[in-house]
Amino acid sequence: MKKSRILGAGHYVPERVVTNEELSRMMNTTDEWIVERTGIHERRWFTAGVDTVTNMSAKASQMAMKRAGVEPQDIEFIVFATITSDYFLPGNGVLLQRELGLTSVGALEVKNACSGFVYALSVADQFIKSGMYKKILVVGAEIQSSALDKSDEGRSSAVIFADGAGAVVLGAVELDQPGILSTHLHADGSHAEELYCIAPSSSGKVRISQEMVDRGDFFLKMNGNAVFKHAIVRFMEVIKEALDHNGVTKDEIDLLVPHQANLRISQYIQQKMGLPDERVFNNIMYLGNTTAGTIPIALSQAWEQGRLKEGDLVCLAAFGSGFAWASALLRW
Ligand code: UT7
């Protein structure tokens, strides 16, 4: 039997920087409010006609493969986490497969929003442990800015969400090597409408109608307060679950990589766990919340910054729409 290990991580974010000051010209908000409530100073938004979920994820994947020392033809499967695929159908996995020239390898879409990447990693981990595949591309990528209501009504979400892509190459290694120790997945669909997007919808007469457009059904809708309250509880629970499962303590964590939902959420967890700054990775200050993209982008940047060393104990944790939440504990 084998275990799985992250062999390399990569990322790509659009060139366009959107500052809080620019947002304050679109809606009734201020730099002061955004920084105080979210920790975000700026984020990246895509440029129509230039950036797509497919081409951003391809750039992230190419970086991940290069760092892993893996050729595209070595990849046997793709697990793609996104809620903002370029088409309503087919999913982005096949579009990435085509873009990378990976003829006929399977591609699976994971639509679990903010916890999507950890879910995707867990799925890929099972394929490797079962012996079915030896090298899998696991991707998290989003273009959220086109789903945001940039009027005063949508301001609480519009200041948070952003665009970007991250990817890792997951490979099969011997059991005594560093790698993924465990993953933990949870959901509670009774809160589905606290963070959701109605359209395009298959439960109406047509998937999108003028009425739906007029109502703004294609915008992301979030009850920020409810999400925040559940997030801080579930993050703590699922991190503890990962630590307990592996018989390690929080003091052994070398790097906690929380989903970048809101800096206040990361800081709450950090403070509750008593972790020093150097053992928690945050980049939301300048990249915003890229939903399924946050964790693989963070892993790629943390590695670039020398904050991930061979054998380090790393904890990934995420919470979001669904509600769905998840964690992974691994040795880098
Ligand atoms: O990614 C995974 C899932 N998402 C999350 O985890 C997000 C979790 N939630 C949050 O991050 C926060 O709830 C928000 C950042 C979305 C909102 O922050 P908050 O501290 O919970 O603010 P609030 O919704 O309680 O609103 C406080 C006030 C309200 O005004 P009144 O009613 O007190 O007069 C809002 O209308 O702030 C107002 N407000 C704003 N003001 C300026 C809401 N958004 C803005 C804004 N600029 N952008």
Coordinates of C-alpha atoms and ligand atoms in Angstrom, one line a residue:
M1 CA 0.0 0.0 0.0
K2 CA 1.1 3.6 -0.7
K3 CA 0.3 6.9 0.9
S4 CA 0.0 10.3 -0.9
R5 CA 2.3 13.3 -0.7
I6 CA 2.1 16.8 -2.1
L7 CA 5.1 16.8 -4.5
G8 CA 4.7 20.4 -5.6
A9 CA 2.3 23.4 -5.4
G10 CA 1.7 26.3 -7.8
H11 CA -0.6 29.3 -8.2
Y12 CA -1.7 32.1 -10.5
V13 CA -3.7 35.2 -9.7
P14 CA -5.0 37.8 -12.2
E15 CA -2.9 40.9 -12.7
R16 CA -5.6 43.3 -11.9
V17 CA -5.3 44.6 -8.3
V18 CA -8.5 46.0 -6.8
T19 CA -7.9 48.2 -3.8
N20 CA -10.5 49.0 -1.1
E21 CA -10.4 52.6 -2.3
E22 CA -11.5 51.4 -5.8
L23 CA -14.4 49.4 -4.1
S24 CA -15.4 52.5 -2.2
R25 CA -16.0 54.2 -5.6
M26 CA -18.4 51.3 -6.6
M27 CA -20.4 50.9 -3.3
N28 CA -20.9 52.5 0.0
T29 CA -17.9 51.2 1.9
T30 CA -14.6 52.4 3.2
D31 CA -11.0 51.2 3.4
E32 CA -11.3 51.5 7.2
W33 CA -14.4 49.3 7.4
I34 CA -13.0 46.6 5.1
V35 CA -9.6 46.4 6.9
E36 CA -11.2 46.4 10.4
R37 CA -13.9 43.7 9.6
T38 CA -12.0 41.5 7.1
G39 CA -8.2 42.3 7.2
I40 CA -8.3 42.7 3.4
H41 CA -6.4 45.7 1.8
E42 CA -6.6 44.6 -1.8
R43 CA -7.6 41.6 -3.9
R44 CA -7.2 40.4 -7.5
W45 CA -10.1 40.4 -10.0
F46 CA -10.1 38.9 -13.4
T47 CA -10.2 40.7 -16.7
A48 CA -12.9 39.5 -19.0
G49 CA -11.4 38.2 -22.3
V50 CA -8.0 37.6 -20.6
D51 CA -8.5 35.4 -17.5
T52 CA -10.6 32.3 -17.3
V53 CA -10.8 29.6 -14.6
T54 CA -9.3 27.3 -17.2
N55 CA -6.3 29.3 -18.1
M56 CA -5.5 30.4 -14.5
S57 CA -5.7 26.8 -13.3
A58 CA -3.5 25.7 -16.2
K59 CA -0.8 28.2 -15.2
A60 CA -1.1 27.1 -11.5
S61 CA -0.9 23.4 -12.6
Q62 CA 2.1 24.0 -14.8
M63 CA 3.9 25.7 -11.8
A64 CA 3.0 22.8 -9.5
M65 CA 4.1 20.2 -12.0
K66 CA 7.4 22.0 -12.6
R67 CA 8.1 22.2 -8.8
A68 CA 7.1 18.5 -8.4
G69 CA 9.5 17.5 -11.2
V70 CA 6.6 15.9 -13.0
E71 CA 5.7 16.1 -16.7
P72 CA 2.1 16.6 -17.8
Q73 CA 2.0 13.1 -19.3
D74 CA 2.7 11.7 -15.8
I75 CA -0.6 13.0 -14.5
E76 CA -3.2 10.2 -14.4
F77 CA -6.3 12.1 -13.0
I78 CA -7.6 15.5 -12.2
V79 CA -9.7 16.6 -9.2
F80 CA -10.9 20.1 -9.8
A81 CA -12.6 22.2 -7.0
T82 CA -14.6 25.2 -8.1
I83 CA -18.0 26.7 -7.9
T84 CA -17.4 29.1 -10.7
S85 CA -16.5 26.9 -13.7
D86 CA -16.2 28.6 -17.1
Y87 CA -19.3 26.7 -18.4
F88 CA -22.4 25.6 -16.5
L89 CA -21.5 22.3 -18.2
P90 CA -19.1 20.5 -18.7
G91 CA -17.1 21.1 -15.5
N92 CA -13.7 22.7 -15.4
G93 CA -11.7 19.5 -14.9
V94 CA -12.2 18.5 -18.6
L95 CA -11.4 22.1 -19.7
L96 CA -8.1 22.0 -17.8
Q97 CA -7.4 18.5 -19.2
R98 CA -7.8 19.8 -22.7
E99 CA -5.7 23.0 -22.0
L100 CA -2.9 20.8 -20.6
G101 CA -3.1 18.3 -23.5
L102 CA -3.7 15.4 -21.1
T103 CA -5.6 13.2 -23.6
S104 CA -8.2 10.9 -22.0
V105 CA -7.2 11.1 -18.3
G106 CA -10.2 11.3 -16.0
A107 CA -11.4 14.6 -14.5
L108 CA -13.7 15.1 -11.6
E109 CA -15.4 18.3 -10.4
V110 CA -15.8 19.1 -6.7
K111 CA -18.4 21.8 -6.0
N112 CA -17.9 22.3 -2.3
A113 CA -17.1 26.0 -2.3
C114 CA -14.7 27.1 0.4
S115 CA -13.9 23.6 1.6
G116 CA -13.7 22.3 -2.0
F117 CA -9.9 22.0 -2.1
V118 CA -9.7 20.0 1.1
Y119 CA -12.5 17.7 -0.2
A120 CA -10.7 17.4 -3.5
L121 CA -7.4 16.5 -1.8
S122 CA -9.2 13.9 0.3
V123 CA -10.8 12.3 -2.8
A124 CA -7.4 12.2 -4.6
D125 CA -5.8 10.8 -1.4
Q126 CA -8.2 7.8 -1.5
F127 CA -7.4 7.1 -5.2
I128 CA -3.7 7.0 -4.4
K129 CA -4.1 4.9 -1.2
S130 CA -6.3 2.4 -3.2
G131 CA -3.5 2.0 -5.8
M132 CA -5.7 3.3 -8.6
Y133 CA -3.5 6.3 -9.5
K134 CA 0.1 7.4 -8.8
K135 CA -0.1 11.1 -9.8
I136 CA -3.1 13.3 -9.5
L137 CA -3.5 17.1 -10.1
V138 CA -5.6 18.6 -7.4
V139 CA -6.9 22.1 -8.3
G140 CA -8.8 24.9 -6.6
A141 CA -9.7 27.9 -8.8
E142 CA -12.4 30.6 -8.9
I143 CA -13.5 33.7 -10.7
Q144 CA -15.8 35.1 -8.0
S145 CA -15.8 38.7 -9.0
S146 CA -18.4 38.2 -11.8
A147 CA -20.8 36.7 -9.2
L148 CA -20.6 39.7 -6.8
D149 CA -23.3 42.3 -6.4
K150 CA -21.2 45.4 -6.4
S151 CA -24.1 47.6 -5.3
D152 CA -24.6 48.7 -1.6
E153 CA -26.9 45.7 -1.2
G154 CA -24.1 43.2 -1.9
R155 CA -21.3 45.1 -0.2
S156 CA -20.6 42.6 2.6
S157 CA -19.7 39.8 0.1
A158 CA -18.3 42.1 -2.6
V159 CA -15.5 43.3 -0.4
I160 CA -14.4 39.7 0.5
F161 CA -14.4 37.5 -2.5
A162 CA -11.8 37.4 -5.2
D163 CA -10.2 35.5 -8.1
G164 CA -7.3 33.1 -8.3
A165 CA -6.1 29.6 -8.9
G166 CA -3.9 27.1 -7.0
A167 CA -2.9 23.5 -7.7
V168 CA -0.9 20.7 -6.2
V169 CA 0.5 17.5 -7.6
L170 CA -0.3 14.6 -5.3
G171 CA 1.9 11.5 -5.8
A172 CA 2.1 8.0 -4.4
V173 CA 5.0 7.4 -1.9
E174 CA 6.1 4.6 0.4
L175 CA 4.3 4.5 3.8
D176 CA 7.4 5.6 5.7
Q177 CA 7.7 8.8 3.7
P178 CA 6.1 12.2 4.7
G179 CA 2.6 12.7 3.2
I180 CA -1.1 13.0 4.0
L181 CA -1.8 11.6 7.5
S182 CA -5.6 12.0 7.4
T183 CA -8.5 14.0 6.1
H184 CA -11.8 14.8 7.8
L185 CA -14.9 15.9 5.9
H186 CA -18.2 17.3 7.2
A187 CA -21.4 19.0 6.0
D188 CA -24.7 20.3 7.3
G189 CA -27.1 21.1 4.5
S190 CA -29.7 22.7 6.8
H191 CA -27.7 25.9 6.4
A192 CA -27.5 25.8 2.6
E193 CA -29.2 29.2 2.1
E194 CA -26.8 31.1 4.4
L195 CA -24.3 31.2 1.5
Y196 CA -25.6 30.4 -1.9
C197 CA -26.2 31.3 -5.5
I198 CA -29.6 30.4 -7.1
A199 CA -29.1 30.8 -10.8
P200 CA -28.6 29.3 -13.3
S201 CA -31.1 26.8 -11.7
S202 CA -32.5 23.6 -13.1
S203 CA -35.6 23.7 -10.9
G204 CA -37.4 26.5 -12.8
K205 CA -39.0 26.3 -16.3
V206 CA -35.7 27.7 -17.7
R207 CA -32.3 27.8 -16.2
I208 CA -32.1 31.6 -16.4
S209 CA -34.9 34.0 -17.1
Q210 CA -35.2 37.8 -17.3
E211 CA -37.1 37.7 -14.0
M212 CA -34.2 35.9 -12.3
V213 CA -31.7 38.4 -13.8
D214 CA -33.8 41.3 -12.5
R215 CA -33.9 39.7 -9.1
G216 CA -30.2 39.2 -9.1
D217 CA -30.5 35.4 -8.6
F218 CA -27.1 34.9 -10.2
F219 CA -25.3 36.9 -7.4
L220 CA -23.7 35.2 -4.5
K221 CA -25.8 35.7 -1.4
M222 CA -24.3 35.4 2.1
N223 CA -25.6 35.9 5.6
G224 CA -22.1 36.9 6.8
N225 CA -22.9 36.9 10.5
A226 CA -24.4 33.4 10.5
V227 CA -21.5 32.1 8.4
F228 CA -18.9 33.7 10.7
K229 CA -20.5 32.2 13.9
H230 CA -20.6 28.7 12.5
A231 CA -17.2 29.0 10.9
I232 CA -15.3 29.7 14.1
V233 CA -16.9 26.7 15.9
R234 CA -16.4 24.3 13.0
F235 CA -12.9 25.3 12.3
M236 CA -11.8 24.6 15.8
E237 CA -13.7 21.2 15.9
V238 CA -12.3 19.9 12.6
I239 CA -8.7 20.9 13.5
K240 CA -9.0 19.2 16.8
E241 CA -10.4 16.1 15.1
A242 CA -7.4 15.9 12.8
L243 CA -5.0 16.4 15.8
D244 CA -6.7 13.8 18.0
H245 CA -7.0 11.3 15.2
N246 CA -3.2 11.4 14.7
G247 CA -2.3 11.6 18.4
V248 CA -0.5 15.0 18.1
T249 CA -0.9 18.3 19.9
K250 CA -1.5 21.8 18.5
D251 CA 2.1 22.6 19.7
E252 CA 3.5 20.2 17.1
I253 CA 1.9 22.0 14.2
D254 CA 4.6 23.7 12.1
L255 CA 2.1 25.5 9.8
L256 CA -1.6 26.0 10.0
V257 CA -3.1 26.9 6.7
P258 CA -6.7 28.0 7.2
H259 CA -9.1 28.8 4.4
Q260 CA -8.8 32.6 3.9
A261 CA -12.4 33.5 4.7
N262 CA -11.8 36.6 6.8
L263 CA -8.6 37.5 8.7
R264 CA -10.6 37.8 11.9
I265 CA -11.6 34.1 11.6
S266 CA -7.9 33.1 11.2
Q267 CA -6.9 35.3 14.1
Y268 CA -9.6 33.9 16.3
I269 CA -8.4 30.3 15.6
Q270 CA -4.8 31.3 16.1
Q271 CA -5.6 33.0 19.4
K272 CA -7.7 30.1 20.7
M273 CA -5.0 27.6 19.7
G274 CA -2.2 29.9 21.1
L275 CA -0.1 29.6 18.0
P276 CA 2.6 32.2 17.2
D277 CA 2.3 34.2 13.9
E278 CA 5.0 32.2 12.2
R279 CA 2.9 29.1 12.5
V280 CA -0.2 30.4 10.8
F281 CA -0.3 31.3 7.1
N282 CA -2.4 34.2 5.9
N283 CA -2.5 36.0 2.6
I284 CA -6.1 37.3 2.6
M285 CA -4.7 40.8 3.2
Y286 CA -3.6 41.1 -0.4
L287 CA -5.5 38.3 -2.2
G288 CA -9.0 38.3 -0.6
N289 CA -11.1 35.2 -0.3
T290 CA -10.7 33.0 -3.5
T291 CA -13.0 30.3 -2.2
A292 CA -11.6 26.9 -3.4
G293 CA -8.4 28.7 -4.4
T294 CA -7.2 29.9 -1.0
I295 CA -5.5 26.8 0.4
P296 CA -3.5 25.7 -2.7
I297 CA -2.5 29.3 -3.4
A298 CA -1.4 29.6 0.3
L299 CA 0.6 26.3 0.0
S300 CA 2.4 27.5 -3.1
Q301 CA 3.3 30.9 -1.5
A302 CA 4.2 29.4 1.8
W303 CA 6.6 27.0 0.0
E304 CA 8.1 30.0 -2.0
Q305 CA 8.6 31.9 1.2
G306 CA 10.5 29.0 2.8
R307 CA 7.7 28.4 5.4
L308 CA 7.2 24.7 4.4
K309 CA 10.1 22.4 4.9
E310 CA 10.4 18.7 4.3
G311 CA 8.7 16.8 7.1
D312 CA 6.9 19.8 8.6
L313 CA 3.5 19.0 10.2
V314 CA 0.9 21.0 8.3
C315 CA -2.8 21.4 9.1
L316 CA -5.3 22.5 6.5
A317 CA -8.8 23.6 7.5
A318 CA -11.7 25.1 5.7
F319 CA -15.4 26.1 6.2
G320 CA -17.9 27.5 3.9
S321 CA -21.1 27.2 1.8
G322 CA -23.1 24.1 2.5
F323 CA -22.3 24.4 5.2
A324 CA -19.3 22.1 4.5
W325 CA -16.1 22.0 6.5
A326 CA -13.0 19.9 6.4
S327 CA -9.4 19.4 7.5
A328 CA -6.3 17.6 6.5
L329 CA -3.1 16.8 8.5
L330 CA 0.0 16.1 6.6
R331 CA 3.8 16.0 6.7
W332 CA 5.2 18.2 3.9
Ligands
UT7_1 O1 -15.4 31.9 2.6 C1 -16.3 31.2 3.4 C2 -17.4 31.7 3.9 N1 -17.5 33.1 4.2 C3 -17.1 33.6 5.4 O2 -16.5 32.9 6.2 C4 -17.4 35.0 5.7 C5 -17.9 35.1 7.1 N2 -18.4 36.4 7.5 C6 -17.7 37.6 7.5 O3 -16.6 37.5 7.1 C7 -18.3 38.8 8.0 O4 -19.6 38.5 8.5 C8 -18.5 40.0 7.0 C9 -17.2 40.5 6.6 C10 -19.2 39.4 5.7 C11 -19.4 41.1 7.5 O5 -18.7 41.6 8.7 P1 -19.6 41.8 10.0 O6 -18.6 42.3 11.0 O7 -20.2 40.5 10.3 O8 -20.6 42.9 9.6 P2 -22.2 42.8 9.7 O9 -22.7 42.0 8.5 O10 -22.6 42.5 11.1 O11 -22.5 44.3 9.4 C12 -22.2 45.4 10.3 C13 -22.6 46.7 9.7 C14 -24.0 46.7 9.1 O12 -24.5 48.0 9.3 P3 -25.5 48.4 10.5 O13 -26.7 47.5 10.3 O14 -24.8 48.1 11.8 O15 -25.8 49.8 10.3 C15 -23.7 46.5 7.7 O16 -24.8 47.0 6.8 O17 -21.7 47.0 8.6 C16 -22.4 47.2 7.4 N3 -21.7 46.7 6.3 C17 -20.8 47.5 5.7 N4 -20.3 48.8 5.8 C18 -19.4 49.2 5.0 C19 -21.7 45.5 5.7 N5 -20.8 45.5 4.7 C20 -20.2 46.7 4.7 C21 -19.2 47.2 3.9 N6 -18.8 48.5 4.1 N7 -18.6 46.5 2.9

